[in-house]
Coordinates of N, CA and C in Angstrom, one line a residue:
X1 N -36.2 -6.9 -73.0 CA -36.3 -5.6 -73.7 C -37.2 -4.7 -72.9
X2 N -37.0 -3.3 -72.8 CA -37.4 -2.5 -72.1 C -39.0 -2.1 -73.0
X3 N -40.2 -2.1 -72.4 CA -41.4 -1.7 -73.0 C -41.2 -0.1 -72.7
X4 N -41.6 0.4 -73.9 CA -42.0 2.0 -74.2 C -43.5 2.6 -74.2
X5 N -43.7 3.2 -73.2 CA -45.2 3.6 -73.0 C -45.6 5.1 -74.3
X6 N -45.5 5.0 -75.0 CA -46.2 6.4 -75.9 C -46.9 6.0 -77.2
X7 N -47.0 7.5 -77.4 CA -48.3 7.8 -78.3 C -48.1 9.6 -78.6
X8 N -48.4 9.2 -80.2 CA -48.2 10.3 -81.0 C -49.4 11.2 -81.0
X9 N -49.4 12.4 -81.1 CA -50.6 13.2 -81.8 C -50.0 14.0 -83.0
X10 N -50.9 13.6 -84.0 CA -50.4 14.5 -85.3 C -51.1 15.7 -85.6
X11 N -50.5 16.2 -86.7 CA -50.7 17.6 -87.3 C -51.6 18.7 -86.6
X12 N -50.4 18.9 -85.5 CA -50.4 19.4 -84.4 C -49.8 20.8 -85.0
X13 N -49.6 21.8 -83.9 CA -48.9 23.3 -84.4 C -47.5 23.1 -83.2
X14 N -46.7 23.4 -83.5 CA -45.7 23.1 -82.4 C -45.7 24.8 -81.5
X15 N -46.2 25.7 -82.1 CA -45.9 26.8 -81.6 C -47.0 26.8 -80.3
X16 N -47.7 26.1 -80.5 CA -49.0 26.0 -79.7 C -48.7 24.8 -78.2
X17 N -48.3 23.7 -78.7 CA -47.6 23.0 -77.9 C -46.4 23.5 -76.9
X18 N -45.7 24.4 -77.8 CA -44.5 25.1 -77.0 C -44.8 25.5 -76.1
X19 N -46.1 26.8 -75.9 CA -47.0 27.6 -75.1 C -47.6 26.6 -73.8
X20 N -47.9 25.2 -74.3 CA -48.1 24.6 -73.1 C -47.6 23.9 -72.0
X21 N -47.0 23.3 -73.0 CA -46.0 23.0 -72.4 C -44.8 23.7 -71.0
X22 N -45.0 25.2 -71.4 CA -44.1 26.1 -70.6 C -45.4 26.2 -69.7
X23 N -46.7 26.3 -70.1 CA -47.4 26.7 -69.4 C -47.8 25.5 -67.7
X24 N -47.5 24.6 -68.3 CA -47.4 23.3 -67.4 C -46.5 23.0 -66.5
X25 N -45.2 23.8 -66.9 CA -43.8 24.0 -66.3 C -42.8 22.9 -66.5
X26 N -43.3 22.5 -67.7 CA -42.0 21.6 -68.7 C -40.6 22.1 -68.7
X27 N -40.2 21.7 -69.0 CA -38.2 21.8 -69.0 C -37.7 21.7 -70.3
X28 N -37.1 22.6 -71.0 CA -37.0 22.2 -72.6 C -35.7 21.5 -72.3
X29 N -35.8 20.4 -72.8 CA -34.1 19.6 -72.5 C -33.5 19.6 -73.6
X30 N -33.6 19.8 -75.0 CA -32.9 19.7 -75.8 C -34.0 20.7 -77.4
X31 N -33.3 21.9 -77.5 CA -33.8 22.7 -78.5 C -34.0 22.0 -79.8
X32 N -34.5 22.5 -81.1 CA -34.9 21.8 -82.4 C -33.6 21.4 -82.9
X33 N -33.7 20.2 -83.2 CA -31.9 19.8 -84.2 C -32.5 18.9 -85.0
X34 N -31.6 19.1 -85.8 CA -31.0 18.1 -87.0 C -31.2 16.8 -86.4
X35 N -31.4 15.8 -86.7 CA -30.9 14.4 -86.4 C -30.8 13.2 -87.8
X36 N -29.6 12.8 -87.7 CA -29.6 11.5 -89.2 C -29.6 10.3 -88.6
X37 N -30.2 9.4 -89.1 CA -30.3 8.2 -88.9 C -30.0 7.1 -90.1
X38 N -29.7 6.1 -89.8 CA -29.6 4.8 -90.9 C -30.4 3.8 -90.4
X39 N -31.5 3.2 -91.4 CA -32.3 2.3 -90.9 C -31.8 1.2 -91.3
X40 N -31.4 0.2 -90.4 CA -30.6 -1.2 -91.0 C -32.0 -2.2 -90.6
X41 N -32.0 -3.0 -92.5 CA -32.8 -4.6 -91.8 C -33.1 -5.7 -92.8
X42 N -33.4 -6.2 -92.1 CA -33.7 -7.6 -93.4 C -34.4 -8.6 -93.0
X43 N -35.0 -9.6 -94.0 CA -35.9 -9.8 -94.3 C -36.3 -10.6 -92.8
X44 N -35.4 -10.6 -91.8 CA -36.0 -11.9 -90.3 C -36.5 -10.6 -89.6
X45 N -35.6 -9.6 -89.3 CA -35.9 -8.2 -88.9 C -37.7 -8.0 -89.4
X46 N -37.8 -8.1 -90.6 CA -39.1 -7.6 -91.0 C -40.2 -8.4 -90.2
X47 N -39.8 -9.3 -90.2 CA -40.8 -10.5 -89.9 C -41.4 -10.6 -88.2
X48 N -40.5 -9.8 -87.4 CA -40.5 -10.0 -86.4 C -40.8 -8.1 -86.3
X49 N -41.4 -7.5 -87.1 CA -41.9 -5.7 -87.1 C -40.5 -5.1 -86.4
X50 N -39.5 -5.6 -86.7 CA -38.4 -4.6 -86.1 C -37.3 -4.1 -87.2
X51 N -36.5 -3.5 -86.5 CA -35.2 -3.0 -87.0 C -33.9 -2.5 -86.3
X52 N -33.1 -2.1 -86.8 CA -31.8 -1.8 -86.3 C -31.9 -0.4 -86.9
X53 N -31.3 1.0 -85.6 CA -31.3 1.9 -86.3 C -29.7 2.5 -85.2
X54 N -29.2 3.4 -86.1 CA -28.0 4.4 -85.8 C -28.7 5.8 -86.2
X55 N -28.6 6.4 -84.9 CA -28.6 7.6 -84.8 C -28.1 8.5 -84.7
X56 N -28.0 10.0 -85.0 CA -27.0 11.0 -84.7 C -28.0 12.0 -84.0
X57 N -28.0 11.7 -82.7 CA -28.9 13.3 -82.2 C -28.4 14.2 -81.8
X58 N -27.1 15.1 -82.8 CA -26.3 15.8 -82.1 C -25.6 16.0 -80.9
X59 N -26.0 15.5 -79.9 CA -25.1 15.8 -78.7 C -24.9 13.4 -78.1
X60 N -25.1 12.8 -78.6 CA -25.1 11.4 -78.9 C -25.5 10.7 -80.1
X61 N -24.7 9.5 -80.3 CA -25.1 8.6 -81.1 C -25.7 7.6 -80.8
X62 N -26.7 6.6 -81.0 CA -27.6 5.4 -80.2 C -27.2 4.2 -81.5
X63 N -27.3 3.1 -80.8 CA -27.7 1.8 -81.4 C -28.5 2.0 -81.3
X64 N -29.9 0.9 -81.9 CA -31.1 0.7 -81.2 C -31.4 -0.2 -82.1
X65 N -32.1 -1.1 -81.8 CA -33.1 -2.9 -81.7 C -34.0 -2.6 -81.6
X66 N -35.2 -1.7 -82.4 CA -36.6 -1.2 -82.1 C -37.5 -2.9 -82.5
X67 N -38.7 -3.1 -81.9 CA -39.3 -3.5 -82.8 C -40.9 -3.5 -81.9
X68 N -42.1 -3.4 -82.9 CA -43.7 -3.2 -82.7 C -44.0 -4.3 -82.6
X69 N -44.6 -5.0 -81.3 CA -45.2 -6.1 -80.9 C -46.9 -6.3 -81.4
X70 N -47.2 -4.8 -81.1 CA -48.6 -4.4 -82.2 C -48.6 -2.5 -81.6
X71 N -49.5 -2.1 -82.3 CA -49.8 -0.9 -82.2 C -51.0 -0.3 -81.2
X72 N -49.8 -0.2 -79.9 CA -50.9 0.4 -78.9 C -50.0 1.0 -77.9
X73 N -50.5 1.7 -77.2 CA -49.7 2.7 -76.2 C -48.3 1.6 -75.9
X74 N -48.2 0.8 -75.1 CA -46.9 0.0 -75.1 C -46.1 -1.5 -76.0
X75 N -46.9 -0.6 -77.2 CA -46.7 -2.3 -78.2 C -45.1 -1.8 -78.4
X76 N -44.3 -0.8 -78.5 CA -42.9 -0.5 -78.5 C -42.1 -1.0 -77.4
X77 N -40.9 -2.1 -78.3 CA -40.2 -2.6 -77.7 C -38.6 -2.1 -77.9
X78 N -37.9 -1.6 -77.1 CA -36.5 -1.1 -77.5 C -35.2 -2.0 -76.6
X79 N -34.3 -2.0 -77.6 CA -32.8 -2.0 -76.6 C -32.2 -1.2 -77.5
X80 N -31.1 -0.5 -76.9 CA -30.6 1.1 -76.9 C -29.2 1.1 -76.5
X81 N -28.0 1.3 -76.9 CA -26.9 1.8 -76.4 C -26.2 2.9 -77.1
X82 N -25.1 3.6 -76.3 CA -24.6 4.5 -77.0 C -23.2 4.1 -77.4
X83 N -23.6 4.6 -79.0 CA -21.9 4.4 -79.7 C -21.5 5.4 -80.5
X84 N -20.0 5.6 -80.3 CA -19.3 6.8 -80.6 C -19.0 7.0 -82.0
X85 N -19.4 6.3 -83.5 CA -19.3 7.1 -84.6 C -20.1 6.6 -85.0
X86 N -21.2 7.1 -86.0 CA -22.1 7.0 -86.7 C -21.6 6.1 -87.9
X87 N -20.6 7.2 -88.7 CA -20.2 6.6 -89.9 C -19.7 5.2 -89.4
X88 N -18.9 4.9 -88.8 CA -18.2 3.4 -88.8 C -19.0 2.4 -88.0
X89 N -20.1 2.4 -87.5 CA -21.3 2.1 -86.8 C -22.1 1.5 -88.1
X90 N -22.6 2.3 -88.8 CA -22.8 2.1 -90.3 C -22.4 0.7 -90.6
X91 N -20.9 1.5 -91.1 CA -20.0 0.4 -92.1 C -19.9 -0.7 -91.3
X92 N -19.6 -1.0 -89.9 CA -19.4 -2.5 -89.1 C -20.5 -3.1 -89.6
X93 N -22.2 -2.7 -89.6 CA -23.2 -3.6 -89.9 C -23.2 -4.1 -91.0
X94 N -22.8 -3.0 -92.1 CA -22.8 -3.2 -93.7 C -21.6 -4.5 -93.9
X95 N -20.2 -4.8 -93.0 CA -19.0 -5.1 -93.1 C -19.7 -7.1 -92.6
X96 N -21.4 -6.5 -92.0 CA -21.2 -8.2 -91.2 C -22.6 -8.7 -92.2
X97 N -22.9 -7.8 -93.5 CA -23.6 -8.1 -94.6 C -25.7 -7.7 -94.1
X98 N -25.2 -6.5 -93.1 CA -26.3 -5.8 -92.9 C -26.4 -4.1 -93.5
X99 N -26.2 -4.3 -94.5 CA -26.0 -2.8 -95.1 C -27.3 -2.1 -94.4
X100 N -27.0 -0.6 -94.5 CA -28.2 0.4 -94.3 C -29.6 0.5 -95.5
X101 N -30.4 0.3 -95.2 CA -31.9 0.4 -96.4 C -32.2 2.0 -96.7
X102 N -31.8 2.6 -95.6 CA -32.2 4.2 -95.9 C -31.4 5.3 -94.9
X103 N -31.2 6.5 -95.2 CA -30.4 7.3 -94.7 C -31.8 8.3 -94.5
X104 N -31.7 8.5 -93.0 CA -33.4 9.5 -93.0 C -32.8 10.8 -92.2
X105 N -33.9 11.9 -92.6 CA -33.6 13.4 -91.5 C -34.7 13.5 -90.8
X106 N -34.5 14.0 -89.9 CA -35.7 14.4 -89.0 C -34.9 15.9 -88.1
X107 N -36.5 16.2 -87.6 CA -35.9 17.2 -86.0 C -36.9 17.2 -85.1
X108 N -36.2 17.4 -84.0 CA -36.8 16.9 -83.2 C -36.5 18.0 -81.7
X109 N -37.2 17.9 -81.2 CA -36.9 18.8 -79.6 C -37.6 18.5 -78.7
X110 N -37.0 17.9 -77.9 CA -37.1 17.8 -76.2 C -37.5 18.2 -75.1
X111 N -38.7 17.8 -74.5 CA -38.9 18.5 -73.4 C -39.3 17.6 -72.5
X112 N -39.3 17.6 -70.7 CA -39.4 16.9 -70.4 C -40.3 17.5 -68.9
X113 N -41.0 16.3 -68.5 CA -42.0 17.2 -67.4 C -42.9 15.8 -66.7
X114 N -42.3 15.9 -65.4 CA -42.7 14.6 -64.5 C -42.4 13.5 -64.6
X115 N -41.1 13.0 -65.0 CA -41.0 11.7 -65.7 C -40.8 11.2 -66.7
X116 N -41.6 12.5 -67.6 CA -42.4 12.2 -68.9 C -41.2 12.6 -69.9
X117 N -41.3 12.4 -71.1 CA -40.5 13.1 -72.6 C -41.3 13.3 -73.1
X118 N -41.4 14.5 -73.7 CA -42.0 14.8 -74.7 C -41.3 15.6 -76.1
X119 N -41.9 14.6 -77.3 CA -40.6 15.3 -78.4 C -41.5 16.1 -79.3
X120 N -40.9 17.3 -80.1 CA -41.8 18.0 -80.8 C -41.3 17.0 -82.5
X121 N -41.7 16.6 -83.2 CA -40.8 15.6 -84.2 C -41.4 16.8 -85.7
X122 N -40.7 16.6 -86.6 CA -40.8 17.3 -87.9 C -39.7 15.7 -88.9
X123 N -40.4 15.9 -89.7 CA -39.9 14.7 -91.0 C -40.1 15.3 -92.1
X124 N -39.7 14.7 -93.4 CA -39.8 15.2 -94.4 C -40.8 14.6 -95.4
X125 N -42.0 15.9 -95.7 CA -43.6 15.3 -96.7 C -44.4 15.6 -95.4
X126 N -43.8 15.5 -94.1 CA -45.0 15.0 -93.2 C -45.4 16.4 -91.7
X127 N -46.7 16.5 -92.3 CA -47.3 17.5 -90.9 C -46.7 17.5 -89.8
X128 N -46.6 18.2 -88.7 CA -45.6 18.3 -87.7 C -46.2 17.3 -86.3
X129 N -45.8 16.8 -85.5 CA -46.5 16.2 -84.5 C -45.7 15.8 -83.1
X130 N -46.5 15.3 -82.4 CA -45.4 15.6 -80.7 C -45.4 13.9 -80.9
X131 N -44.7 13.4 -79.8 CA -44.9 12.1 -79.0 C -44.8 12.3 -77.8
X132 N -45.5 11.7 -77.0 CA -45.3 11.9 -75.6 C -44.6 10.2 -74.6
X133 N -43.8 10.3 -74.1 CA -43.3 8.6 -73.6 C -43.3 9.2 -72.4
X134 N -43.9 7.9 -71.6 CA -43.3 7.8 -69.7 C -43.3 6.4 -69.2
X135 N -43.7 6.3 -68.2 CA -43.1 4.9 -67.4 C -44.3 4.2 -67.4
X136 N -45.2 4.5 -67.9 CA -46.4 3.5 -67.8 C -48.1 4.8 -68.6
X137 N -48.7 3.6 -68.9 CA -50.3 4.2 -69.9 C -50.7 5.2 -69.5
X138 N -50.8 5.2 -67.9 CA -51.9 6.3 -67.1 C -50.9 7.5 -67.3
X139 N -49.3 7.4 -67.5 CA -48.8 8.4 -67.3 C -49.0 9.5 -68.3
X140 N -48.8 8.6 -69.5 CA -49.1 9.4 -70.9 C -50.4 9.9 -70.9
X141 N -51.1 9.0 -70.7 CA -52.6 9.7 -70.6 C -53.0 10.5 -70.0
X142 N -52.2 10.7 -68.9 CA -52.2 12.0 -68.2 C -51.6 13.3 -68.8
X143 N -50.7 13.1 -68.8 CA -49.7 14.3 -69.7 C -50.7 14.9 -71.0
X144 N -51.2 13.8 -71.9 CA -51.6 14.1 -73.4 C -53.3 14.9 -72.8
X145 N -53.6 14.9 -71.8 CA -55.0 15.0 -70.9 C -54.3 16.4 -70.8
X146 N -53.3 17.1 -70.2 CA -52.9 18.1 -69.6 C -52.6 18.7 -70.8
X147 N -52.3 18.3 -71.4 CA -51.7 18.9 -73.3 C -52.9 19.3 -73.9
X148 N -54.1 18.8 -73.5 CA -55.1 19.2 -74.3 C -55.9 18.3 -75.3
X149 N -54.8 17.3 -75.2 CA -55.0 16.1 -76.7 C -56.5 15.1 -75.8
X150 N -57.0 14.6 -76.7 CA -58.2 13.7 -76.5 C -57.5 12.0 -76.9
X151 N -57.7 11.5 -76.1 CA -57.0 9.8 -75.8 C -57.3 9.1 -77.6
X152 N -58.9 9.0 -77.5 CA -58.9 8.8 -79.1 C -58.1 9.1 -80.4
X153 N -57.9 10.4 -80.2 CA -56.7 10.9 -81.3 C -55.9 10.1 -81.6
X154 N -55.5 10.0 -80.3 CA -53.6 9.2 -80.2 C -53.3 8.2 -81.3
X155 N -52.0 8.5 -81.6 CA -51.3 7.2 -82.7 C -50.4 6.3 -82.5
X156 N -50.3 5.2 -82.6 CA -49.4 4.3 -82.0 C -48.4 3.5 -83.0
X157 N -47.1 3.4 -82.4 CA -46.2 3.3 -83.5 C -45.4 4.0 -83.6
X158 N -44.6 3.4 -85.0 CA -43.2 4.3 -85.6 C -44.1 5.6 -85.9
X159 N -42.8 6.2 -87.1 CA -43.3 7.2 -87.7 C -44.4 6.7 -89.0
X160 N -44.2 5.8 -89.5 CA -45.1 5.4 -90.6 C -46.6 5.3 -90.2
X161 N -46.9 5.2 -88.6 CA -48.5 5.7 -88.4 C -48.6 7.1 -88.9
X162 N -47.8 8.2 -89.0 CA -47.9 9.5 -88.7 C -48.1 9.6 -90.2
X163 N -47.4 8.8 -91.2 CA -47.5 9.0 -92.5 C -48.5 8.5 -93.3
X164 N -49.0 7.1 -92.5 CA -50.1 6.6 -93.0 C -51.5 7.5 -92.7
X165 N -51.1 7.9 -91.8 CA -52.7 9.0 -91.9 C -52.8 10.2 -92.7
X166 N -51.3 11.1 -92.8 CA -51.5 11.6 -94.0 C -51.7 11.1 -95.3
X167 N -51.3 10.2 -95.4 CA -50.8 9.1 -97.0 C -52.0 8.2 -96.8
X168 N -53.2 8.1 -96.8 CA -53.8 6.9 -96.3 C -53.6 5.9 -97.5
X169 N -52.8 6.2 -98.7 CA -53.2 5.5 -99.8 C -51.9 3.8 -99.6
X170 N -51.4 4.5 -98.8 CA -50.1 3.9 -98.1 C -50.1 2.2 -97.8
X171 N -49.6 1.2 -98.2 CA -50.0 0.0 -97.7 C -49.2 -0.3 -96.6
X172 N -49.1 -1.3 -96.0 CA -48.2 -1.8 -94.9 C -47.2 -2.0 -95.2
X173 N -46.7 -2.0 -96.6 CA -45.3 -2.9 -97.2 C -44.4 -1.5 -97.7
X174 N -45.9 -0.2 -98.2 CA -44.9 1.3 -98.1 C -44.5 2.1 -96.9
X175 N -43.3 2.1 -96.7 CA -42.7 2.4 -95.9 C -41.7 3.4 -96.3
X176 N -41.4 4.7 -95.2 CA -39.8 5.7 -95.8 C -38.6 5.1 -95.7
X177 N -38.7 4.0 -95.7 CA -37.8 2.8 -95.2 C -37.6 2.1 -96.6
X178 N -38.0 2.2 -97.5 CA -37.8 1.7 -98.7 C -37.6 3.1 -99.6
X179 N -37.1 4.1 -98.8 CA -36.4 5.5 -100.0 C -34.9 5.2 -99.3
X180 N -34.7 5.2 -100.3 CA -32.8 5.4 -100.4 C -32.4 6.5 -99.0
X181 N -32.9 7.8 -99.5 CA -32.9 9.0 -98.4 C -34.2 9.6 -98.1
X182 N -34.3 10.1 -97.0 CA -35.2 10.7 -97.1 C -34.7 12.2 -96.2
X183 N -34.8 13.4 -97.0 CA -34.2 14.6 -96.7 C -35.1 15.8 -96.9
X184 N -34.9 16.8 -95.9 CA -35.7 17.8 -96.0 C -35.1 18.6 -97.3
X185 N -36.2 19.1 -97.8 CA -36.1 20.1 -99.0 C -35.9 19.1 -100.4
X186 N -36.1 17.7 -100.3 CA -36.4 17.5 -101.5 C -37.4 16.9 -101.8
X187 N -37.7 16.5 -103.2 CA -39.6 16.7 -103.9 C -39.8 15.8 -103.2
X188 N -41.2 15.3 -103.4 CA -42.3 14.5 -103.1 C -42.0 13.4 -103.5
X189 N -41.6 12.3 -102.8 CA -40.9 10.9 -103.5 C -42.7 10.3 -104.3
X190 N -42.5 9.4 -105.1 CA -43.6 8.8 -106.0 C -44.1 8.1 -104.6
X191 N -43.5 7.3 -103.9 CA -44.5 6.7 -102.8 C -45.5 7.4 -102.3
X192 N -45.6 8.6 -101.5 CA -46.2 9.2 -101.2 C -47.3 10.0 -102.0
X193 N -47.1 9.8 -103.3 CA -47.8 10.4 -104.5 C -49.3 9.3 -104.4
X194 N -50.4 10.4 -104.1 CA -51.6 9.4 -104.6 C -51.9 8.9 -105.4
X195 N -52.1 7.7 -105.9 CA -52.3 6.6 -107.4 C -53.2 7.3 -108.2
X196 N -54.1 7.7 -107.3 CA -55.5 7.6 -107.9 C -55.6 8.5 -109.4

């Protein structure tokens, strides 16, 4: 399985990022889009911190075999291919008794600079935040050093780090992965609602 070197910074301003990005002489590779995904898993998937996801990033569709070995710059483990319909990509998993757990939105935009990717991400409930990935620790740390960001900040993980720091009320077991959908412009699911 290929190891993934990144790390998030949250509730960031993207307009601000954008500025440095250009200022560093980044490459926008792919402007803000839409992207849907279906999170496929069950209960051996869980056990092992992974999942199966189908993507739609507008201009491709991905398999992918994600799963967190633990939470640190390269605890992400991926296998990745490209496949040509979403919808029936879906239904084959669901057809071999892996249905989809959730249908999610996001957006996301692309930039890329020395090796590096860097995505601007937006989700729905959740502050706005970058990730930066490259080919190894020093690289990220370099780039997030040139971005301005401070190493401590950094977050490691899916998106559910990004929500557990907003959400701190959040346990390990709530996840946006147990909402049916999750879509921009609708309310505040009760998960995310503070108990207290």
């Amino acid at each position: 399985m290929k190891t993934e070197y990144e790390a998030k910074f949250i509730r960031i301003n993207h307009d601000e990022i954008r500025q440095k990005l250009k200022d560093i002489g980044a490459t926008l590779h792919h402007p803000m889009r839409l992207m849907r995904r279906a999170i496929i898993e069950n209960e051996e998937l869980k056990k092992k911190d992974a999942f199966l996801r189908v993507r739609d990033e507008g201009d491709k569709i991905t398999l992918t075999y994600k799963q967190f070995s633990n939470l640190s710059v390269d605890g992400a483990k991926e296998h990745e291919i490209i496949v040509n319909d979403f919808n029936e990509t879906v239904s084959l998993f669901a057809a071999s008794g892996l249905p989809h757990r959730s249908i999610q939105e996001s957006k996301r935009e692309t930039w890329t600079y020395d090796h590096a990717e860097v995505v601007l991400d937006e989700w729905p409930w959740l502050d706005p935040y970058i990730e930066i990935e490259a080919d190894s620790e020093e690289a990220v740390k370099k780039l997030a050093s040139e971005l301005g960001f401070d190493w401590n900040d950094a977050v490691f993980g899916d998106v559910m780090a990004a929500y557990r720091a907003q959400y701190p009320h959040l346990s390990e077991k709530d996840t946006v992965g147990n909402l049916p959908i999750v879509r921009f412009g609708d309310p505040l699911p009760d998960l995310l609602k503070d108990k207290v």
